[in-house]
């Protein structure tokens, strides 16, 4: 069975641009969470979606948005990119909120 | 304020040594999860502990959940270079079963 897949794996953008990151959960998982991780630190929670509804939001500005589709895949959108948005963006899927999470390998976003 | 405090933040040891990593909180958790993350990959779930005082073993790794369910430890016996990585704890606070709280991680380097 395929694990959590994220695309693209790497991305380079410039300040002010926007970006869309994509995530496909493990088959049967209905919850998707997005995290931002800077080098050497733990993941910082951005969003959680369950059954296509937002179930949790971390302390991130409104430039960050997300959605979940009927097939439970998800997109994370970031507008007006800043240098500080450079990070590894991780997607995790789980059977439901609070269940153990299975992570993809992330999208490495670099802002120039 | 970090709800889950991990210590030490960094650890560099020689192959064959033993080590313990701690995950502490002032809050009670209904469950705690331990993950390991290797460079370029997403975190991988190692174990979930749910009962106060519970001990789980995974080969050379021993996980313990505190009696009061406020802390957990990970003990590695005879560490090997393959154990190198970022060890993360994450938990669900009692009474709040939707949000996974993350520690900042312990970065472990095992030198041959």
Tab-separated table of N, CA and C in Angstrom, chain B:
chain	number	residue	atom	x	y	z
B	1	UNK	N	5.073	29.068	25.758
B	1	UNK	CA	5.348	27.957	26.673
B	1	UNK	C	5.134	26.635	25.944
B	2	UNK	N	6.137	25.773	26.028
B	2	UNK	CA	6.076	24.487	25.363
B	2	UNK	C	5.359	23.510	26.275
B	3	UNK	N	4.264	22.911	25.786
B	3	UNK	CA	3.497	21.984	26.607
B	3	UNK	C	4.235	20.674	26.848
B	4	UNK	N	5.013	20.256	25.861
B	4	UNK	CA	5.824	19.053	25.983
B	4	UNK	C	7.290	19.451	25.872
B	5	UNK	N	8.015	19.251	26.954
B	5	UNK	CA	9.428	19.601	26.979
B	5	UNK	C	10.258	18.348	26.762
B	6	UNK	N	11.131	18.385	25.768
B	6	UNK	CA	12.005	17.245	25.528
B	6	UNK	C	13.428	17.600	25.948
B	7	UNK	N	14.081	16.628	26.552
B	7	UNK	CA	15.471	16.834	26.949
B	7	UNK	C	16.246	15.535	26.814
B	8	UNK	N	17.541	15.608	26.502
B	8	UNK	CA	18.217	16.842	26.111
B	8	UNK	C	17.818	17.248	24.694
B	9	UNK	N	18.175	18.459	24.324
B	9	UNK	CA	17.857	18.918	22.973
B	9	UNK	C	18.798	18.272	21.958
B	10	UNK	N	20.054	18.121	22.351
B	10	UNK	CA	21.059	17.494	21.488
B	10	UNK	C	21.817	16.450	22.299
B	11	UNK	N	22.206	15.373	21.639
B	11	UNK	CA	22.949	14.307	22.303
B	11	UNK	C	23.876	13.658	21.288
B	12	UNK	N	25.171	13.606	21.639
B	12	UNK	CA	26.155	12.960	20.769
B	12	UNK	C	26.889	11.916	21.595
B	13	UNK	N	26.781	10.666	21.197
B	13	UNK	CA	27.373	9.584	21.974
B	13	UNK	C	28.152	8.645	21.060
B	14	UNK	N	28.904	7.729	21.686
B	14	UNK	CA	29.640	6.721	20.939
B	14	UNK	C	28.825	5.450	20.807
B	15	UNK	N	29.060	4.763	19.737
B	15	UNK	CA	28.398	3.473	19.510
B	15	UNK	C	28.589	2.566	20.717
B	16	UNK	N	27.498	1.902	21.132
B	16	UNK	CA	27.566	0.991	22.262
B	16	UNK	C	27.107	1.586	23.585
B	17	UNK	N	27.034	2.912	23.653
B	17	UNK	CA	26.583	3.556	24.891
B	17	UNK	C	25.064	3.461	25.013
B	18	UNK	N	24.618	3.654	26.249
B	18	UNK	CA	23.182	3.718	26.524
B	18	UNK	C	22.762	5.178	26.688
B	19	UNK	N	21.480	5.460	26.437
B	19	UNK	CA	21.005	6.835	26.595
B	19	UNK	C	19.523	6.837	26.935
B	20	UNK	N	19.105	7.950	27.540
B	20	UNK	CA	17.684	8.138	27.830
B	20	UNK	C	17.274	9.535	27.405
B	21	UNK	N	16.149	9.590	26.743
B	21	UNK	CA	15.561	10.853	26.292
B	21	UNK	C	14.244	11.035	27.036
B	22	UNK	N	13.982	12.284	27.444
B	22	UNK	CA	12.823	12.544	28.277
B	22	UNK	C	11.823	13.467	27.582
B	23	UNK	N	10.555	13.255	27.927
B	23	UNK	CA	9.459	14.062	27.405
B	23	UNK	C	8.563	14.389	28.600
B	24	UNK	N	8.544	15.649	29.014
B	24	UNK	CA	7.891	16.030	30.264
B	24	UNK	C	6.839	17.109	30.060
B	25	UNK	N	5.827	17.070	30.900
B	25	UNK	CA	4.769	18.077	30.841
B	25	UNK	C	4.158	18.254	32.227
B	26	UNK	N	3.501	19.373	32.422
B	26	UNK	CA	2.722	19.585	33.636
B	26	UNK	C	1.271	19.161	33.414
B	27	UNK	N	0.956	18.806	32.180
B	27	UNK	CA	-0.409	18.395	31.831
B	27	UNK	C	-0.497	16.877	31.758
B	28	UNK	N	-1.701	16.371	31.959
B	28	UNK	CA	-1.951	14.937	31.841
B	28	UNK	C	-2.311	14.627	30.389
B	29	UNK	N	-1.742	13.560	29.880
B	29	UNK	CA	-1.992	13.151	28.504
B	29	UNK	C	-2.710	11.805	28.482
B	30	UNK	N	-3.667	11.689	27.584
B	30	UNK	CA	-4.353	10.407	27.444
B	30	UNK	C	-3.507	9.418	26.657
B	31	UNK	N	-2.609	9.919	25.843
B	31	UNK	CA	-1.682	9.049	25.129
B	31	UNK	C	-0.467	9.860	24.688
B	32	UNK	N	0.629	9.157	24.526
B	32	UNK	CA	1.845	9.782	24.024
B	32	UNK	C	2.413	8.906	22.914
B	33	UNK	N	2.939	9.551	21.922
B	33	UNK	CA	3.537	8.852	20.791
B	33	UNK	C	4.993	9.276	20.658
B	34	UNK	N	5.831	8.340	20.242
B	34	UNK	CA	7.229	8.635	19.938
B	34	UNK	C	7.472	8.394	18.454
B	35	UNK	N	8.167	9.360	17.848
B	35	UNK	CA	8.512	9.282	16.445
B	35	UNK	C	10.023	9.435	16.297
B	36	UNK	N	10.554	8.870	15.209
B	36	UNK	CA	11.935	9.131	14.828
B	36	UNK	C	11.946	9.673	13.408
B	37	UNK	N	12.738	10.719	13.227
B	37	UNK	CA	12.837	11.327	11.920
B	37	UNK	C	14.285	11.341	11.468
B	38	UNK	N	14.520	10.816	10.279
B	38	UNK	CA	15.851	10.832	9.693
B	38	UNK	C	15.904	11.949	8.658
B	39	UNK	N	17.097	12.458	8.392
B	39	UNK	CA	17.226	13.590	7.456
B	39	UNK	C	16.567	13.289	6.116
B	40	UNK	N	15.807	14.250	5.623
B	40	UNK	CA	15.177	14.103	4.320
B	40	UNK	C	13.908	13.284	4.325
B	41	UNK	N	13.476	12.854	5.501
B	41	UNK	CA	12.264	12.039	5.579
B	41	UNK	C	11.310	12.611	6.611
B	42	UNK	N	10.059	12.178	6.519
B	42	UNK	CA	9.104	12.570	7.532
B	42	UNK	C	9.242	11.717	8.782
B	43	UNK	N	8.677	12.177	9.912
B	43	UNK	CA	8.729	11.373	11.140
B	43	UNK	C	8.029	10.032	10.955
B	44	UNK	N	8.571	9.009	11.608
B	44	UNK	CA	7.990	7.677	11.562
B	44	UNK	C	7.580	7.265	12.968
B	45	UNK	N	6.339	6.846	13.109
B	45	UNK	CA	5.835	6.458	14.419
B	45	UNK	C	6.563	5.219	14.939
B	46	UNK	N	7.067	5.307	16.185
B	46	UNK	CA	7.728	4.165	16.821
B	46	UNK	C	6.767	3.423	17.741
B	47	UNK	N	6.065	4.171	18.582
B	47	UNK	CA	5.222	3.521	19.585
B	47	UNK	C	4.182	4.515	20.103
B	48	UNK	N	3.086	3.989	20.600
B	48	UNK	CA	2.081	4.781	21.315
B	48	UNK	C	1.890	4.173	22.696
B	49	UNK	N	1.917	5.000	23.727
B	49	UNK	CA	1.649	4.524	25.088
B	49	UNK	C	0.396	5.225	25.599
B	50	UNK	N	-0.453	4.448	26.274
B	50	UNK	CA	-1.748	5.005	26.683
B	50	UNK	C	-2.055	4.795	28.166
B	51	UNK	N	-1.357	3.881	28.823
B	51	UNK	CA	-1.668	3.553	30.216
B	51	UNK	C	-0.551	4.038	31.135
B	52	UNK	N	-0.912	4.712	32.225
B	52	UNK	CA	0.094	5.160	33.179
B	52	UNK	C	0.943	4.003	33.663
B	53	UNK	N	2.265	4.175	33.639
B	53	UNK	CA	3.178	3.133	34.063
B	53	UNK	C	3.516	2.125	32.976
B	54	UNK	N	2.913	2.274	31.827
B	54	UNK	CA	3.124	1.316	30.736
B	54	UNK	C	4.566	1.344	30.245
B	55	UNK	N	5.080	0.165	29.946
B	55	UNK	CA	6.410	0.021	29.363
B	55	UNK	C	6.287	-0.784	28.081
B	56	UNK	N	6.854	-0.253	27.016
B	56	UNK	CA	6.871	-0.983	25.744
B	56	UNK	C	8.285	-1.082	25.244
B	57	UNK	N	8.596	-2.234	24.649
B	57	UNK	CA	9.944	-2.448	24.132
B	57	UNK	C	9.892	-2.693	22.638
B	58	UNK	N	10.838	-2.091	21.953
B	58	UNK	CA	10.979	-2.252	20.509
B	58	UNK	C	12.459	-2.507	20.265
B	59	UNK	N	12.830	-3.793	20.261
B	59	UNK	CA	14.236	-4.197	20.132
B	59	UNK	C	15.064	-3.531	21.232
B	60	UNK	N	15.976	-2.659	20.896
B	60	UNK	CA	16.840	-2.034	21.909
B	60	UNK	C	16.231	-0.757	22.490
B	61	UNK	N	15.024	-0.432	22.092
B	61	UNK	CA	14.364	0.779	22.572
B	61	UNK	C	13.301	0.413	23.602
B	62	UNK	N	13.329	1.103	24.741
B	62	UNK	CA	12.341	0.897	25.795
B	62	UNK	C	11.634	2.221	26.062
B	63	UNK	N	10.329	2.189	25.975
B	63	UNK	CA	9.500	3.375	26.168
B	63	UNK	C	8.700	3.207	27.453
B	64	UNK	N	8.629	4.280	28.233
B	64	UNK	CA	7.859	4.231	29.469
B	64	UNK	C	6.961	5.444	29.567
B	65	UNK	N	5.741	5.222	30.002
B	65	UNK	CA	4.783	6.295	30.254
B	65	UNK	C	4.698	6.471	31.761
B	66	UNK	N	4.821	7.685	32.250
B	66	UNK	CA	4.803	7.923	33.683
B	66	UNK	C	3.488	7.516	34.334
B	67	UNK	N	3.563	7.174	35.605
B	67	UNK	CA	2.369	6.744	36.333
B	67	UNK	C	1.257	7.778	36.261
B	68	UNK	N	1.625	9.054	36.321
B	68	UNK	CA	0.642	10.135	36.296
B	68	UNK	C	0.305	10.581	34.880
B	69	UNK	N	0.887	9.944	33.906
B	69	UNK	CA	0.672	10.243	32.477
B	69	UNK	C	1.020	11.688	32.142
B	70	UNK	N	2.068	12.212	32.806
B	70	UNK	CA	2.546	13.556	32.490
B	70	UNK	C	3.916	13.524	31.833
B	71	UNK	N	4.528	12.342	31.758
B	71	UNK	CA	5.862	12.287	31.209
B	71	UNK	C	6.117	10.923	30.593
B	72	UNK	N	7.141	10.879	29.777
B	72	UNK	CA	7.524	9.623	29.124
B	72	UNK	C	9.024	9.639	28.897
B	73	UNK	N	9.586	8.466	28.779
B	73	UNK	CA	11.014	8.371	28.494
B	73	UNK	C	11.256	7.318	27.435
B	74	UNK	N	12.345	7.509	26.742
B	74	UNK	CA	12.814	6.565	25.717
B	74	UNK	C	14.255	6.204	26.070
B	75	UNK	N	14.492	4.937	26.308
B	75	UNK	CA	15.835	4.459	26.649
B	75	UNK	C	16.349	3.599	25.507
B	76	UNK	N	17.542	3.890	25.048
B	76	UNK	CA	18.171	3.088	23.987
B	76	UNK	C	19.383	2.385	24.583
B	77	UNK	N	19.422	1.094	24.417
B	77	UNK	CA	20.540	0.279	24.910
B	77	UNK	C	21.504	-0.003	23.760
B	78	UNK	N	22.786	0.134	24.053
B	78	UNK	CA	23.830	-0.184	23.062
B	78	UNK	C	23.541	0.517	21.741
B	79	UNK	N	23.555	1.837	21.785
B	79	UNK	CA	23.193	2.621	20.604
B	79	UNK	C	24.082	2.290	19.409
B	80	UNK	N	23.476	2.373	18.240
B	80	UNK	CA	24.176	2.107	16.988
B	80	UNK	C	24.051	3.333	16.078
B	81	UNK	N	24.967	3.494	15.131
B	81	UNK	CA	24.883	4.650	14.223
B	81	UNK	C	23.537	4.768	13.525
B	82	UNK	N	22.885	3.660	13.285
B	82	UNK	CA	21.568	3.679	12.655
B	82	UNK	C	20.480	4.273	13.520
B	83	UNK	N	20.779	4.490	14.807
B	83	UNK	CA	19.812	5.129	15.701
B	83	UNK	C	19.842	6.651	15.566
B	84	UNK	N	20.802	7.163	14.841
B	84	UNK	CA	20.931	8.612	14.657
B	84	UNK	C	19.648	9.187	14.044
B	85	UNK	N	19.197	10.293	14.600
B	85	UNK	CA	18.002	10.938	14.070
B	85	UNK	C	17.403	11.893	15.081
B	86	UNK	N	16.267	12.465	14.712
B	86	UNK	CA	15.526	13.366	15.595
B	86	UNK	C	14.396	12.574	16.232
B	87	UNK	N	14.382	12.518	17.543
B	87	UNK	CA	13.357	11.779	18.274
B	87	UNK	C	12.325	12.772	18.809
B	88	UNK	N	11.093	12.545	18.435
B	88	UNK	CA	10.009	13.468	18.762
B	88	UNK	C	8.958	12.766	19.597
B	89	UNK	N	8.479	13.451	20.629
B	89	UNK	CA	7.320	12.937	21.337
B	89	UNK	C	6.128	13.834	21.015
B	90	UNK	N	4.965	13.249	21.017
B	90	UNK	CA	3.729	13.978	20.731
B	90	UNK	C	2.611	13.325	21.523
B	91	UNK	N	1.679	14.120	21.993
B	91	UNK	CA	0.635	13.546	22.821
B	91	UNK	C	-0.703	14.229	22.684
B	92	UNK	N	-1.716	13.523	23.132
B	92	UNK	CA	-3.078	14.048	23.183
B	92	UNK	C	-3.384	14.344	24.648
B	93	UNK	N	-3.695	15.604	24.939
B	93	UNK	CA	-4.006	15.945	26.326
B	93	UNK	C	-5.345	15.342	26.725
B	94	UNK	N	-5.411	14.896	27.963
B	94	UNK	CA	-6.653	14.332	28.484
B	94	UNK	C	-7.770	15.365	28.359
B	95	UNK	N	-8.890	14.936	27.795
B	95	UNK	CA	-10.026	15.832	27.628
B	95	UNK	C	-9.984	16.638	26.351
B	96	UNK	N	-8.918	16.486	25.553
B	96	UNK	CA	-8.800	17.231	24.295
B	96	UNK	C	-8.299	16.252	23.244
B	97	UNK	N	-9.203	15.502	22.639
B	97	UNK	CA	-8.753	14.391	21.810
B	97	UNK	C	-8.573	14.749	20.350
B	98	UNK	N	-8.488	16.041	20.070
B	98	UNK	CA	-8.366	16.388	18.665
B	98	UNK	C	-6.975	16.861	18.289
B	99	UNK	N	-6.291	17.493	19.200
B	99	UNK	CA	-5.045	18.145	18.829
B	99	UNK	C	-3.843	17.394	19.367
B	100	UNK	N	-2.940	17.078	18.469
B	100	UNK	CA	-1.696	16.412	18.842
B	100	UNK	C	-0.687	17.477	19.216
B	101	UNK	N	-0.176	17.428	20.430
B	101	UNK	CA	0.817	18.378	20.923
B	101	UNK	C	2.201	17.786	20.692
B	102	UNK	N	3.109	18.579	20.127
B	102	UNK	CA	4.439	18.076	19.791
B	102	UNK	C	5.519	18.694	20.671
B	103	UNK	N	6.512	17.881	21.001
B	103	UNK	CA	7.739	18.405	21.582
B	103	UNK	C	8.647	18.910	20.475
B	104	UNK	N	9.732	19.560	20.859
B	104	UNK	CA	10.660	20.103	19.864
B	104	UNK	C	11.689	19.083	19.392
B	105	UNK	N	11.779	17.954	20.096
B	105	UNK	CA	12.656	16.898	19.629
B	105	UNK	C	14.010	16.842	20.312
B	106	UNK	N	14.589	15.659	20.267
B	106	UNK	CA	15.967	15.427	20.703
B	106	UNK	C	16.742	14.942	19.498
B	107	UNK	N	17.778	15.682	19.151
B	107	UNK	CA	18.612	15.297	18.018
B	107	UNK	C	19.746	14.411	18.513
B	108	UNK	N	19.736	13.149	18.088
B	108	UNK	CA	20.708	12.163	18.543
B	108	UNK	C	21.700	11.831	17.433
B	109	UNK	N	22.977	11.873	17.790
B	109	UNK	CA	24.034	11.445	16.871
B	109	UNK	C	24.817	10.326	17.539
B	110	UNK	N	24.867	9.170	16.897
B	110	UNK	CA	25.639	8.050	17.420
B	110	UNK	C	26.847	7.871	16.517
B	111	UNK	N	28.025	8.075	17.105
B	111	UNK	CA	29.268	8.044	16.344
B	111	UNK	C	29.897	6.657	16.354
B	112	UNK	N	30.335	6.167	15.200
B	112	UNK	CA	30.940	4.819	15.143
B	112	UNK	C	32.298	4.780	15.828
